Structure formats: structure tokens, C-alpha cells
């Protein structure tokens, strides 16, 4: 046990989640050009859920998945493990364009999606360490508490949200975060091991007859074909499921911005530490800061906690190995100890980072152009663990031409303008998170209302936060 800043025992190597699973045998690369009914670029959650539902609905289809590294290498195997019901970018954005009923239908679909993932994992024997404990969000300064109460009132005015506002005592009895003033909780969220889910899903779709080719980077997606150095796959439908790695494809450099997020995982904590913290319900944990954190209690009794380190790299560069700067590791450990003083001596076993996809309007999208056969899904802004499943079912409906009701959801075929060119893109994102950090510092120092820095950042980003 140690105290003060420390280097993690392991930094990078993709993620702690993959490290827990141990060594895996690589799959073969694409052996040459071929033809398929559907080719999917990206073997993360989006691509694998789509392959799963396509093969379940139409076993005769030849479905080929092309992956640059290995299945689950990207955000699907690195995220914080929140299987939650969030509508990316918020429901309110769809009221003007589609009406309130459509926005509420979207929320109901997301609630159902959480349970659908849990159902499939159970049916297919995927042990992803799932515990549906709900989502718990704390406030620990007056400005945060004001925002928390506003969020609670706003959420309770919508159907299908089931949000509860908790008093200070009730919040601390659930998870004893130091300095907690209040909290909100809703039941539509589960903690998972994200790499276990994606690894299990990859094995499941292979058993259904899906072909997954790893170490096969795709350089270009065009109508009815995906191009790689190993060969071209021609297909009736080509699905782009590349999320934060989308800027690496020809002609798509400004489509989605790759946002970086980082995590640390402690050593397994002792029973006495857990007695002081509580957290017996295994809820996911977040806060009302502008540059927010996210955490879970893992299946082996560690705390995995994440947040923004270096949010964006110039030129939309993407992370390869998950290596995390020491300053980011120290900042996350500072949050950990501030939340849970009993962890001050806990060793940090692992630090890692990854990228997620951010559209210019911060709203996820799924769609198909029937003329070109080009389909896509993504832009989840960190809410993809559940949303990818809904995307997979929606893409299946679009490709098979069937109507289960999912095609009426307002994110279907949603289009958005590109991000600004550099250096404007880097300047805007860097300034955005600098402003959020300044706002959080001011509020922690005693400011009782939301800082104008945060309001300015909301205007720059074009979204609420």
C-alpha cells in the first residue's frame, strides 16, 4: 500500500479489462478479395451486434467483419463498463424535429436496450460480470447540487426516466462519497466488464457463421465495397462501424472527432475499505462536474475510475496502445482519493486510454443509403455500450427491409455537418475542456452557482453539458 502520486503497475496494453481476460489467440487476416452479402468495417460492439442480429434473422447471409487490430480493440474493450439508457446528446434535441412523443419513444427503446443486452448475454452464456444496480450521480458542492436538482426535475417531467432525487443521508448510505450533498439514481443501468462482453459476442457471432478477419485495416469505404491492403470485399451492403477511428478512413477525416478518455483501476480493496465506502449495490457512479468522472466497483472489488485527460490530439490522431500520461493518472487518482479517502494507500494497478466518436452536434446516428448500400452507426460520445445494441438491431431492420418500429426513432438517418478543419478543431476542443476545468475549480473553491466558463463552453460546443 502506498500514498501520494505513483506510477501505475501497468500503463497501456489496451486496457485493464483485456488484461483481466488474459492472452487471446489472434484471428486470421483477410486472405484476399472476396464477395459477401454484408461487409462490416469494425469489430467492436456496433459491428458485432449488427452481425449477431443479421445472422439470427437471416442465417443464409454471408456476413464478413473486417477489423484493423482485434475484435474489441477500440472503445468496446476499454470503456468504463456503463450499460446505461442515455439518449446521446439528450432527448430534448428531438422535440423540435420529431415531437415529444418520438423523443419519449426513444427513451423507452433505450431502457429496453439495457435489458436486451442483459438477456442476450444470459442466453448466449457470455459472462460479462453484469450487475444491474442502476446509475448513481452525486453532487458535492452547491453549484453541482443546484444542477443536480434541475436535472432531477427535468428528468421527472419525462416518461420512462424513473429518476429519484436522494437526500444527503440517503445518498451517503448508498455510496459514501466524501462531501456528498445529494444524489440522483435511476434503475436503467448495469455495471459490466466491457471486454468480456465484446469477446463473448465475437465468439458468439463466429459460432453463427460470421467471418471475422483481424489485422485487416480498411483504408476506404465506397459504394458496395470495403478496400484494404489484403484485398477488397464487395458486398450489397457496407457498414461503417468504426466510431472514434472513423477519421482514418479516406474522405471521412472530419466526420467524427476522436475524443480521448482515460481510466485507472486500483488493486482489489480490503473489506474494511469497502465497509467505509458502501457501494454494495454495484451502481455505476458519476458526478455533476462539468469535466465529469465515471466509475464502477469491479467484480473483483477494485474501483475503476475515468475522466478526460488530454481530450483531443491535433489532427484527429487516435490512440494505439492505451498509454496514459502520468499527469492524467495523477489527476484521476486525486479524484479517487477525494471521493474515497480510505483509498489513499491503495495501489494503482492499471492505467489506460481510448477514443470515442463525437459528431459535431453530439448526437449519435444510424442509417442506410439504399442507393449506395452504405450504412453507418456511431457518434455515441461515450454512451455506446447500450446504444450499439440498438444500432445493431436498427441496421438489421434497414438492411432486411423490415419494420419493427425501430425505424421510427428520431436518430435514424440523422445527418450532421462535419467538424471544422485544423487548427480550429484543436483550438475549440482544447478551449472547451479548459473552460470546463476552470469552472469545476471555481465551484470546488466555493462558487455557489454554475461558472460562466461552463456556460461559455456549452455555447462553443453546441450542446448542453
Coordinates of C-alpha atoms in Angstrom, one line a residue:
X1 CA 0.0 0.0 0.0
X2 CA 1.3 3.5 -0.9
X3 CA 0.3 7.1 -0.7
X4 CA 0.9 10.1 -2.9
X5 CA 1.4 10.2 -6.6
X6 CA 2.6 6.9 -8.1
X7 CA 3.1 5.3 -11.4
X8 CA 0.6 2.5 -12.2
X9 CA 1.9 -1.0 -12.2
X10 CA 0.8 -1.3 -15.8
X11 CA 0.2 1.5 -18.3
X12 CA -1.5 0.9 -21.6
X13 CA -1.5 -2.6 -23.1
X14 CA -5.0 -1.7 -24.4
X15 CA -6.9 -1.9 -21.1
X16 CA -7.3 -3.4 -17.7
X17 CA -10.3 -5.3 -18.9
X18 CA -8.3 -7.1 -21.5
X19 CA -5.5 -7.7 -19.1
X20 CA -8.0 -9.5 -16.8
X21 CA -9.2 -11.8 -19.6
X22 CA -5.6 -12.9 -20.4
X23 CA -4.0 -13.8 -23.7
X24 CA -6.2 -14.5 -26.7
X25 CA -5.4 -16.2 -29.9
X26 CA -5.4 -13.8 -32.9
X27 CA -7.8 -14.4 -35.8
X28 CA -6.6 -14.7 -39.3
X29 CA -6.3 -11.7 -41.6
X30 CA -8.4 -11.4 -44.8
X31 CA -6.8 -13.9 -47.2
X32 CA -7.7 -11.9 -50.3
X33 CA -10.5 -10.2 -52.2
X34 CA -13.9 -11.8 -51.8
X35 CA -17.7 -11.2 -52.1
X36 CA -20.2 -11.1 -49.2
X37 CA -23.8 -10.1 -48.7
X38 CA -22.8 -7.7 -45.9
X39 CA -19.3 -6.4 -45.0
X40 CA -18.9 -4.7 -41.6
X41 CA -15.9 -2.5 -41.0
X42 CA -15.0 -2.6 -37.3
X43 CA -15.3 -5.5 -34.8
X44 CA -16.5 -3.5 -31.8
X45 CA -19.9 -3.6 -30.3
X46 CA -21.6 -1.9 -33.3
X47 CA -20.2 -4.3 -35.8
X48 CA -20.7 -7.4 -33.7
X49 CA -24.2 -6.6 -32.6
X50 CA -25.2 -6.0 -36.2
X51 CA -23.6 -9.3 -37.3
X52 CA -25.4 -11.1 -34.4
X53 CA -28.9 -9.8 -35.3
X54 CA -28.4 -10.2 -39.1
X55 CA -27.4 -13.9 -38.7
X56 CA -30.2 -14.6 -36.3
X57 CA -32.8 -13.1 -38.7
X58 CA -31.2 -14.3 -42.0
X59 CA -28.8 -17.2 -41.4
X60 CA -28.2 -17.6 -45.2
X61 CA -26.4 -14.2 -45.4
X62 CA -22.6 -14.2 -45.7
X63 CA -21.5 -11.6 -43.2
X64 CA -17.8 -10.6 -43.1
X65 CA -16.3 -8.4 -40.4
X66 CA -13.0 -6.6 -41.1
X67 CA -11.0 -5.4 -38.0
X68 CA -7.8 -3.3 -38.1
X69 CA -6.4 -4.9 -34.9
X70 CA -8.5 -7.4 -33.0
X71 CA -12.2 -7.6 -32.0
X72 CA -12.8 -5.2 -29.2
X73 CA -9.5 -3.3 -29.6
X74 CA -11.2 0.1 -29.6
X75 CA -13.7 1.7 -27.2
X76 CA -15.7 -1.5 -26.8
X77 CA -12.8 -3.1 -24.8
X78 CA -11.7 0.0 -23.0
X79 CA -14.7 1.9 -21.7
X80 CA -15.9 2.4 -18.2
X81 CA -18.4 -0.5 -18.3
X82 CA -21.7 1.5 -18.1
X83 CA -24.6 -0.3 -19.8
X84 CA -26.9 2.7 -19.4
X85 CA -30.0 4.1 -21.1
X86 CA -28.7 7.5 -22.1
X87 CA -30.0 9.1 -25.3
X88 CA -26.8 10.5 -26.7
X89 CA -26.9 14.3 -26.7
X90 CA -30.2 14.3 -24.8
X91 CA -33.9 13.7 -25.8
X92 CA -34.7 17.4 -25.9
X93 CA -32.9 17.9 -29.3
X94 CA -35.6 15.7 -31.0
X95 CA -38.7 17.5 -29.7
X96 CA -38.5 20.3 -32.3
X97 CA -37.7 18.0 -35.2
X98 CA -39.9 14.9 -34.3
X99 CA -42.1 15.9 -31.4
X100 CA -42.1 14.9 -27.7
X101 CA -43.8 11.5 -28.2
X102 CA -40.9 10.4 -30.5
X103 CA -38.3 11.6 -28.0
X104 CA -40.1 9.6 -25.3
X105 CA -40.3 6.6 -27.5
X106 CA -36.5 6.8 -28.0
X107 CA -36.1 6.8 -24.2
X108 CA -38.3 3.8 -23.8
X109 CA -36.3 2.0 -26.5
X110 CA -33.0 2.8 -24.6
X111 CA -34.5 1.4 -21.4
X112 CA -35.4 -1.8 -23.2
X113 CA -32.0 -2.0 -24.8
X114 CA -30.3 -2.3 -21.4
X115 CA -32.4 -5.3 -20.7
X116 CA -31.9 -6.7 -24.2
X117 CA -28.1 -6.8 -23.7
X118 CA -28.5 -8.5 -20.4
X119 CA -30.9 -11.0 -21.9
X120 CA -28.6 -11.9 -24.9
X121 CA -25.6 -12.2 -22.6
X122 CA -27.5 -14.7 -20.4
X123 CA -28.9 -16.6 -23.4
X124 CA -25.5 -16.9 -25.1
X125 CA -23.6 -17.7 -22.0
X126 CA -21.5 -14.5 -22.0
X127 CA -20.2 -13.9 -18.5
X128 CA -19.7 -10.1 -18.6
X129 CA -19.9 -9.7 -14.9
X130 CA -23.2 -7.8 -15.3
X131 CA -25.0 -6.3 -12.2
X132 CA -28.0 -4.1 -12.8
X133 CA -27.5 -1.7 -9.9
X134 CA -28.7 1.5 -11.6
X135 CA -26.8 4.8 -12.3
X136 CA -25.9 7.0 -9.3
X137 CA -24.8 10.6 -9.7
X138 CA -23.6 12.7 -6.8
X139 CA -23.2 16.4 -6.1
X140 CA -20.6 17.7 -3.7
X141 CA -20.7 21.5 -3.9
X142 CA -23.6 23.9 -4.0
X143 CA -23.3 24.6 -7.8
X144 CA -23.4 20.9 -8.5
X145 CA -26.3 20.4 -6.2
X146 CA -28.3 23.1 -8.0
X147 CA -27.6 21.5 -11.3
X148 CA -28.5 18.1 -9.8
X149 CA -31.9 19.3 -8.6
X150 CA -32.5 20.9 -12.0
X151 CA -31.7 17.6 -13.8
X152 CA -33.9 15.7 -11.4
X153 CA -36.9 18.0 -12.1
X154 CA -36.3 17.9 -15.8
X155 CA -36.0 14.1 -15.9
X156 CA -39.1 13.5 -13.8
X157 CA -41.1 15.6 -16.3
X158 CA -40.4 12.9 -19.0
X159 CA -41.9 9.5 -19.3
X160 CA -39.7 6.4 -18.9
X161 CA -36.9 8.0 -16.9
X162 CA -37.6 6.8 -13.3
X163 CA -35.2 9.2 -11.7
X164 CA -35.1 9.5 -7.9
X165 CA -33.7 12.6 -6.1
X166 CA -31.9 11.4 -2.9
X167 CA -31.1 13.4 0.2
X168 CA -27.6 13.7 1.6
X169 CA -28.2 10.9 4.1
X170 CA -29.8 8.6 1.6
X171 CA -27.0 9.2 -0.9
X172 CA -24.3 8.6 1.6
X173 CA -26.0 5.4 2.8
X174 CA -25.8 4.1 -0.8
X175 CA -22.3 5.1 -1.7
X176 CA -20.3 7.2 0.8
X177 CA -18.7 9.8 -1.4
X178 CA -16.9 12.3 0.8
X179 CA -18.7 15.7 0.9
X180 CA -21.8 14.4 -0.8
X181 CA -24.7 16.9 -0.6
X182 CA -27.2 14.9 -2.7
X183 CA -27.6 12.5 -5.5
X184 CA -29.9 11.1 -8.2
X185 CA -30.4 7.5 -9.2
X186 CA -32.3 5.6 -11.8
X187 CA -32.6 1.8 -12.3
X188 CA -31.8 1.5 -16.1
X189 CA -28.1 0.9 -15.9
X190 CA -25.8 -2.1 -15.3
X191 CA -22.1 -2.5 -14.5
X192 CA -20.2 -4.8 -16.9
X193 CA -16.8 -5.9 -17.8
X194 CA -16.8 -4.4 -21.3
X195 CA -14.0 -6.6 -22.8
X196 CA -15.7 -9.8 -21.6
X197 CA -18.9 -8.7 -23.4
X198 CA -17.2 -7.9 -26.7
X199 CA -15.0 -11.1 -26.5
X200 CA -18.1 -13.2 -25.8
X201 CA -20.0 -11.5 -28.5
X202 CA -17.3 -12.1 -31.1
X203 CA -17.2 -15.8 -30.2
X204 CA -21.0 -16.0 -30.4
X205 CA -21.2 -14.5 -33.9
X206 CA -18.4 -16.8 -35.2
X207 CA -20.5 -19.7 -33.9
X208 CA -23.4 -18.4 -36.0
X209 CA -21.2 -18.4 -39.1
X210 CA -20.0 -14.8 -39.2
X211 CA -16.4 -14.4 -40.6
X212 CA -14.1 -12.1 -38.5
X213 CA -10.8 -11.1 -40.1
X214 CA -8.4 -9.3 -37.8
X215 CA -5.2 -7.3 -38.5
X216 CA -7.0 -6.1 -41.7
X217 CA -7.1 -2.3 -41.7
X218 CA -9.6 -0.8 -44.1
X219 CA -8.4 2.3 -45.9
X220 CA -11.5 3.2 -47.8
X221 CA -15.3 2.5 -47.8
X222 CA -17.1 3.0 -51.1
X223 CA -20.4 2.0 -52.5
X224 CA -20.7 -1.8 -52.3
X225 CA -17.0 -2.3 -51.3
X226 CA -14.5 -2.1 -48.5
X227 CA -10.9 -1.7 -49.5
X228 CA -7.9 -3.0 -47.6
X229 CA -4.3 -3.8 -48.4
X230 CA -5.2 -7.5 -48.1
X231 CA -8.0 -7.3 -50.6
X232 CA -11.4 -5.8 -51.4
X233 CA -14.7 -7.1 -50.1
X234 CA -17.5 -6.4 -52.5
X235 CA -21.0 -6.6 -50.9
X236 CA -24.5 -5.5 -51.3
X237 CA -24.2 -3.6 -48.0
X238 CA -21.1 -2.0 -46.4
X239 CA -21.5 -1.0 -42.7
X240 CA -19.2 1.6 -41.2
X241 CA -18.8 0.7 -37.5
X242 CA -15.5 2.5 -36.8
X243 CA -16.6 5.1 -34.1
X244 CA -13.5 7.1 -32.9
X245 CA -11.3 5.6 -35.7
X246 CA -13.6 6.9 -38.5
X247 CA -11.2 9.9 -39.3
X248 CA -8.6 7.3 -40.5
X249 CA -10.8 6.4 -43.5
X250 CA -10.4 8.1 -46.8
X251 CA -12.7 11.2 -47.1
X252 CA -14.0 10.9 -43.5
X253 CA -11.3 12.9 -41.6
X254 CA -13.8 15.5 -40.3
X255 CA -16.9 13.3 -39.9
X256 CA -16.5 12.4 -36.2
X257 CA -14.0 13.8 -33.7
X258 CA -12.0 11.2 -31.8
X259 CA -12.3 12.2 -28.1
X260 CA -9.8 10.7 -25.6
X261 CA -10.9 9.3 -22.3
X262 CA -8.7 7.7 -19.6
X263 CA -9.2 5.3 -16.7
X264 CA -7.3 3.8 -13.8
X265 CA -8.0 0.7 -11.8
X266 CA -7.0 0.2 -8.2
X267 CA -5.7 -3.0 -6.6
X268 CA -8.5 -5.1 -5.0
X269 CA -9.6 -3.2 -1.9
X270 CA -9.9 -4.7 1.5
X271 CA -13.2 -5.4 3.3
X272 CA -12.5 -2.6 5.8
X273 CA -12.2 -0.1 2.9
X274 CA -15.4 -1.3 1.4
X275 CA -17.2 -1.1 4.7
X276 CA -16.4 2.6 4.9
X277 CA -17.4 3.2 1.2
X278 CA -20.5 1.0 1.0
X279 CA -21.4 0.6 -2.7
X280 CA -22.9 -2.8 -2.1
X281 CA -25.4 -2.3 -4.9
X282 CA -22.6 -2.1 -7.6
X283 CA -24.2 1.0 -9.1
X284 CA -22.3 2.9 -11.7
X285 CA -21.0 6.2 -10.2
X286 CA -20.8 9.7 -11.8
X287 CA -20.8 13.3 -10.6
X288 CA -22.2 16.7 -11.7
X289 CA -18.9 18.2 -12.5
X290 CA -18.6 19.8 -16.0
X291 CA -15.5 17.7 -16.7
X292 CA -17.2 14.7 -15.2
X293 CA -15.9 11.4 -13.8
X294 CA -17.3 7.9 -14.1
X295 CA -16.6 4.8 -12.1
X296 CA -17.6 1.3 -11.2
X297 CA -16.9 -1.3 -8.5
X298 CA -15.5 -4.2 -10.4
X299 CA -16.3 -7.8 -10.0
X300 CA -13.1 -8.4 -8.1
X301 CA -13.6 -5.4 -5.8
X302 CA -11.4 -2.7 -7.3
X303 CA -12.5 0.8 -8.3
X304 CA -12.2 1.7 -11.9
X305 CA -12.5 5.4 -12.4
X306 CA -12.2 7.5 -15.5
X307 CA -12.4 11.0 -17.0
X308 CA -10.9 13.3 -19.6
X309 CA -7.1 13.5 -19.6
X310 CA -5.9 15.0 -22.8
X311 CA -9.3 15.2 -24.5
X312 CA -8.1 15.6 -28.1
X313 CA -4.9 15.2 -30.2
X314 CA -4.2 17.6 -33.0
X315 CA -5.2 16.2 -36.4
X316 CA -7.7 13.7 -35.0
X317 CA -4.9 11.3 -34.1
X318 CA -6.1 8.2 -32.4
X319 CA -4.6 6.1 -29.6
X320 CA -2.9 2.8 -30.4
X321 CA -1.9 1.1 -27.1
X322 CA -3.8 3.0 -24.4
X323 CA -0.6 4.6 -22.9
X324 CA -1.7 7.3 -20.5
X325 CA 0.3 10.4 -19.4
X326 CA 1.4 10.4 -15.7
X327 CA -0.4 13.7 -15.2
X328 CA -3.7 12.1 -16.2
X329 CA -3.1 9.2 -13.9
X330 CA -2.3 11.5 -11.0
X331 CA -5.4 13.6 -11.7
X332 CA -7.7 10.5 -11.7
X333 CA -6.1 9.3 -8.5
X334 CA -6.7 12.7 -6.9
X335 CA -10.4 12.3 -7.7
X336 CA -10.4 8.8 -6.3
X337 CA -8.9 9.8 -3.0
X338 CA -11.1 12.9 -2.8
X339 CA -14.2 10.8 -3.3
X340 CA -13.0 7.9 -1.0
X341 CA -10.3 9.0 1.5
X342 CA -10.0 5.3 2.6
X343 CA -8.3 4.6 -0.7
X344 CA -5.3 6.9 0.0
X345 CA -3.0 4.0 0.4
X346 CA -4.4 1.9 -2.5
X347 CA -2.0 0.9 -5.3
X348 CA -3.0 1.8 -8.9
X349 CA -2.7 -1.4 -10.8
X350 CA -3.5 -0.2 -14.3
X351 CA -4.0 3.0 -16.4
X352 CA -5.2 3.1 -20.0
X353 CA -6.9 5.4 -22.5
X354 CA -9.1 5.1 -25.7
X355 CA -11.1 7.2 -28.1
X356 CA -14.8 7.7 -28.6
X357 CA -16.6 9.3 -31.6
X358 CA -18.1 12.8 -31.3
X359 CA -20.4 14.2 -34.0
X360 CA -20.5 18.0 -34.4
X361 CA -23.9 18.1 -32.8
X362 CA -23.0 15.5 -30.2
X363 CA -25.9 13.2 -31.3
X364 CA -25.5 9.6 -32.3
X365 CA -26.8 8.4 -35.6
X366 CA -27.7 5.2 -37.5
X367 CA -28.7 4.9 -41.1
X368 CA -28.5 3.4 -44.6
X369 CA -28.3 4.9 -48.1
X370 CA -30.1 2.3 -50.2
X371 CA -28.7 3.6 -53.4
X372 CA -25.1 3.0 -52.5
X373 CA -25.5 0.2 -49.9
X374 CA -23.5 2.3 -47.4
X375 CA -24.7 2.1 -43.8
X376 CA -23.3 3.5 -40.6
X377 CA -23.8 3.8 -36.9
X378 CA -21.9 5.7 -34.2
X379 CA -21.1 9.0 -32.7
X380 CA -22.0 7.7 -29.3
X381 CA -20.0 10.2 -27.2
X382 CA -19.3 7.6 -24.6
X383 CA -22.8 6.2 -24.3
X384 CA -22.3 3.3 -26.7
X385 CA -22.3 0.2 -24.5
X386 CA -26.1 0.1 -24.8
X387 CA -26.7 2.3 -27.8
X388 CA -24.6 0.0 -30.0
X389 CA -27.1 -2.8 -29.4
X390 CA -30.0 -0.6 -30.5
X391 CA -27.9 0.4 -33.6
X392 CA -27.3 -3.3 -34.5
X393 CA -31.0 -4.1 -34.4
X394 CA -31.8 -0.9 -36.3
X395 CA -29.2 -1.7 -39.0
X396 CA -30.7 -5.2 -39.3
X397 CA -34.1 -3.8 -39.9
X398 CA -32.8 -1.3 -42.5
X399 CA -30.8 -3.9 -44.4
X400 CA -33.6 -6.6 -44.4
X401 CA -36.3 -4.0 -45.1
X402 CA -38.4 -4.9 -42.2
X403 CA -40.2 -2.6 -39.7
X404 CA -40.1 -3.5 -36.0
X405 CA -40.9 0.1 -35.0
X406 CA -37.2 0.9 -34.5
X407 CA -37.0 2.8 -37.8
X408 CA -39.4 5.4 -36.4
X409 CA -36.9 6.5 -33.8
X410 CA -35.6 10.0 -34.4
X411 CA -31.9 9.2 -34.7
X412 CA -32.4 7.0 -37.8
X413 CA -30.8 8.6 -40.9
X414 CA -29.9 11.7 -38.8
X415 CA -27.2 13.7 -40.7
X416 CA -24.8 16.3 -39.3
X417 CA -22.2 18.7 -40.7
X418 CA -18.5 18.0 -40.5
X419 CA -16.2 19.3 -37.8
X420 CA -14.1 22.4 -38.6
X421 CA -10.7 21.9 -40.2
X422 CA -7.5 22.2 -38.1
X423 CA -6.3 24.2 -36.3
X424 CA -9.8 25.4 -35.5
X425 CA -10.9 21.9 -34.3
X426 CA -8.0 21.6 -31.9
X427 CA -8.4 25.1 -30.6
X428 CA -12.1 24.7 -30.0
X429 CA -11.9 21.3 -28.1
X430 CA -8.9 22.4 -26.1
X431 CA -10.6 25.6 -25.1
X432 CA -13.8 23.8 -24.3
X433 CA -12.3 21.4 -21.8
X434 CA -10.1 24.1 -20.4
X435 CA -13.2 26.2 -19.7
X436 CA -15.0 23.2 -18.0
X437 CA -11.9 22.5 -15.8
X438 CA -11.8 26.2 -14.8
X439 CA -15.5 26.1 -13.9
X440 CA -15.0 23.0 -11.8
X441 CA -12.1 24.5 -9.9
X442 CA -14.1 27.7 -9.2
X443 CA -17.0 25.6 -7.9
X444 CA -14.8 23.4 -5.7
X445 CA -13.3 26.6 -4.3
X446 CA -16.7 27.8 -3.2
X447 CA -18.5 29.3 -6.1
X448 CA -22.2 28.6 -5.4
X449 CA -23.6 29.0 -8.9
X450 CA -22.5 27.5 -12.3
X451 CA -19.4 29.2 -13.5
X452 CA -19.7 31.4 -16.7
X453 CA -16.8 29.4 -18.0
X454 CA -19.1 26.4 -18.3
X455 CA -21.8 28.4 -19.9
X456 CA -19.3 29.7 -22.5
X457 CA -18.1 26.1 -23.1
X458 CA -21.7 25.0 -23.7
X459 CA -22.1 27.6 -26.4
X460 CA -18.8 26.7 -28.0
X461 CA -19.6 23.0 -28.1
X462 CA -23.2 23.5 -29.4
X463 CA -24.6 21.2 -26.7
X464 CA -25.8 21.1 -23.2
X465 CA -23.5 19.6 -20.6

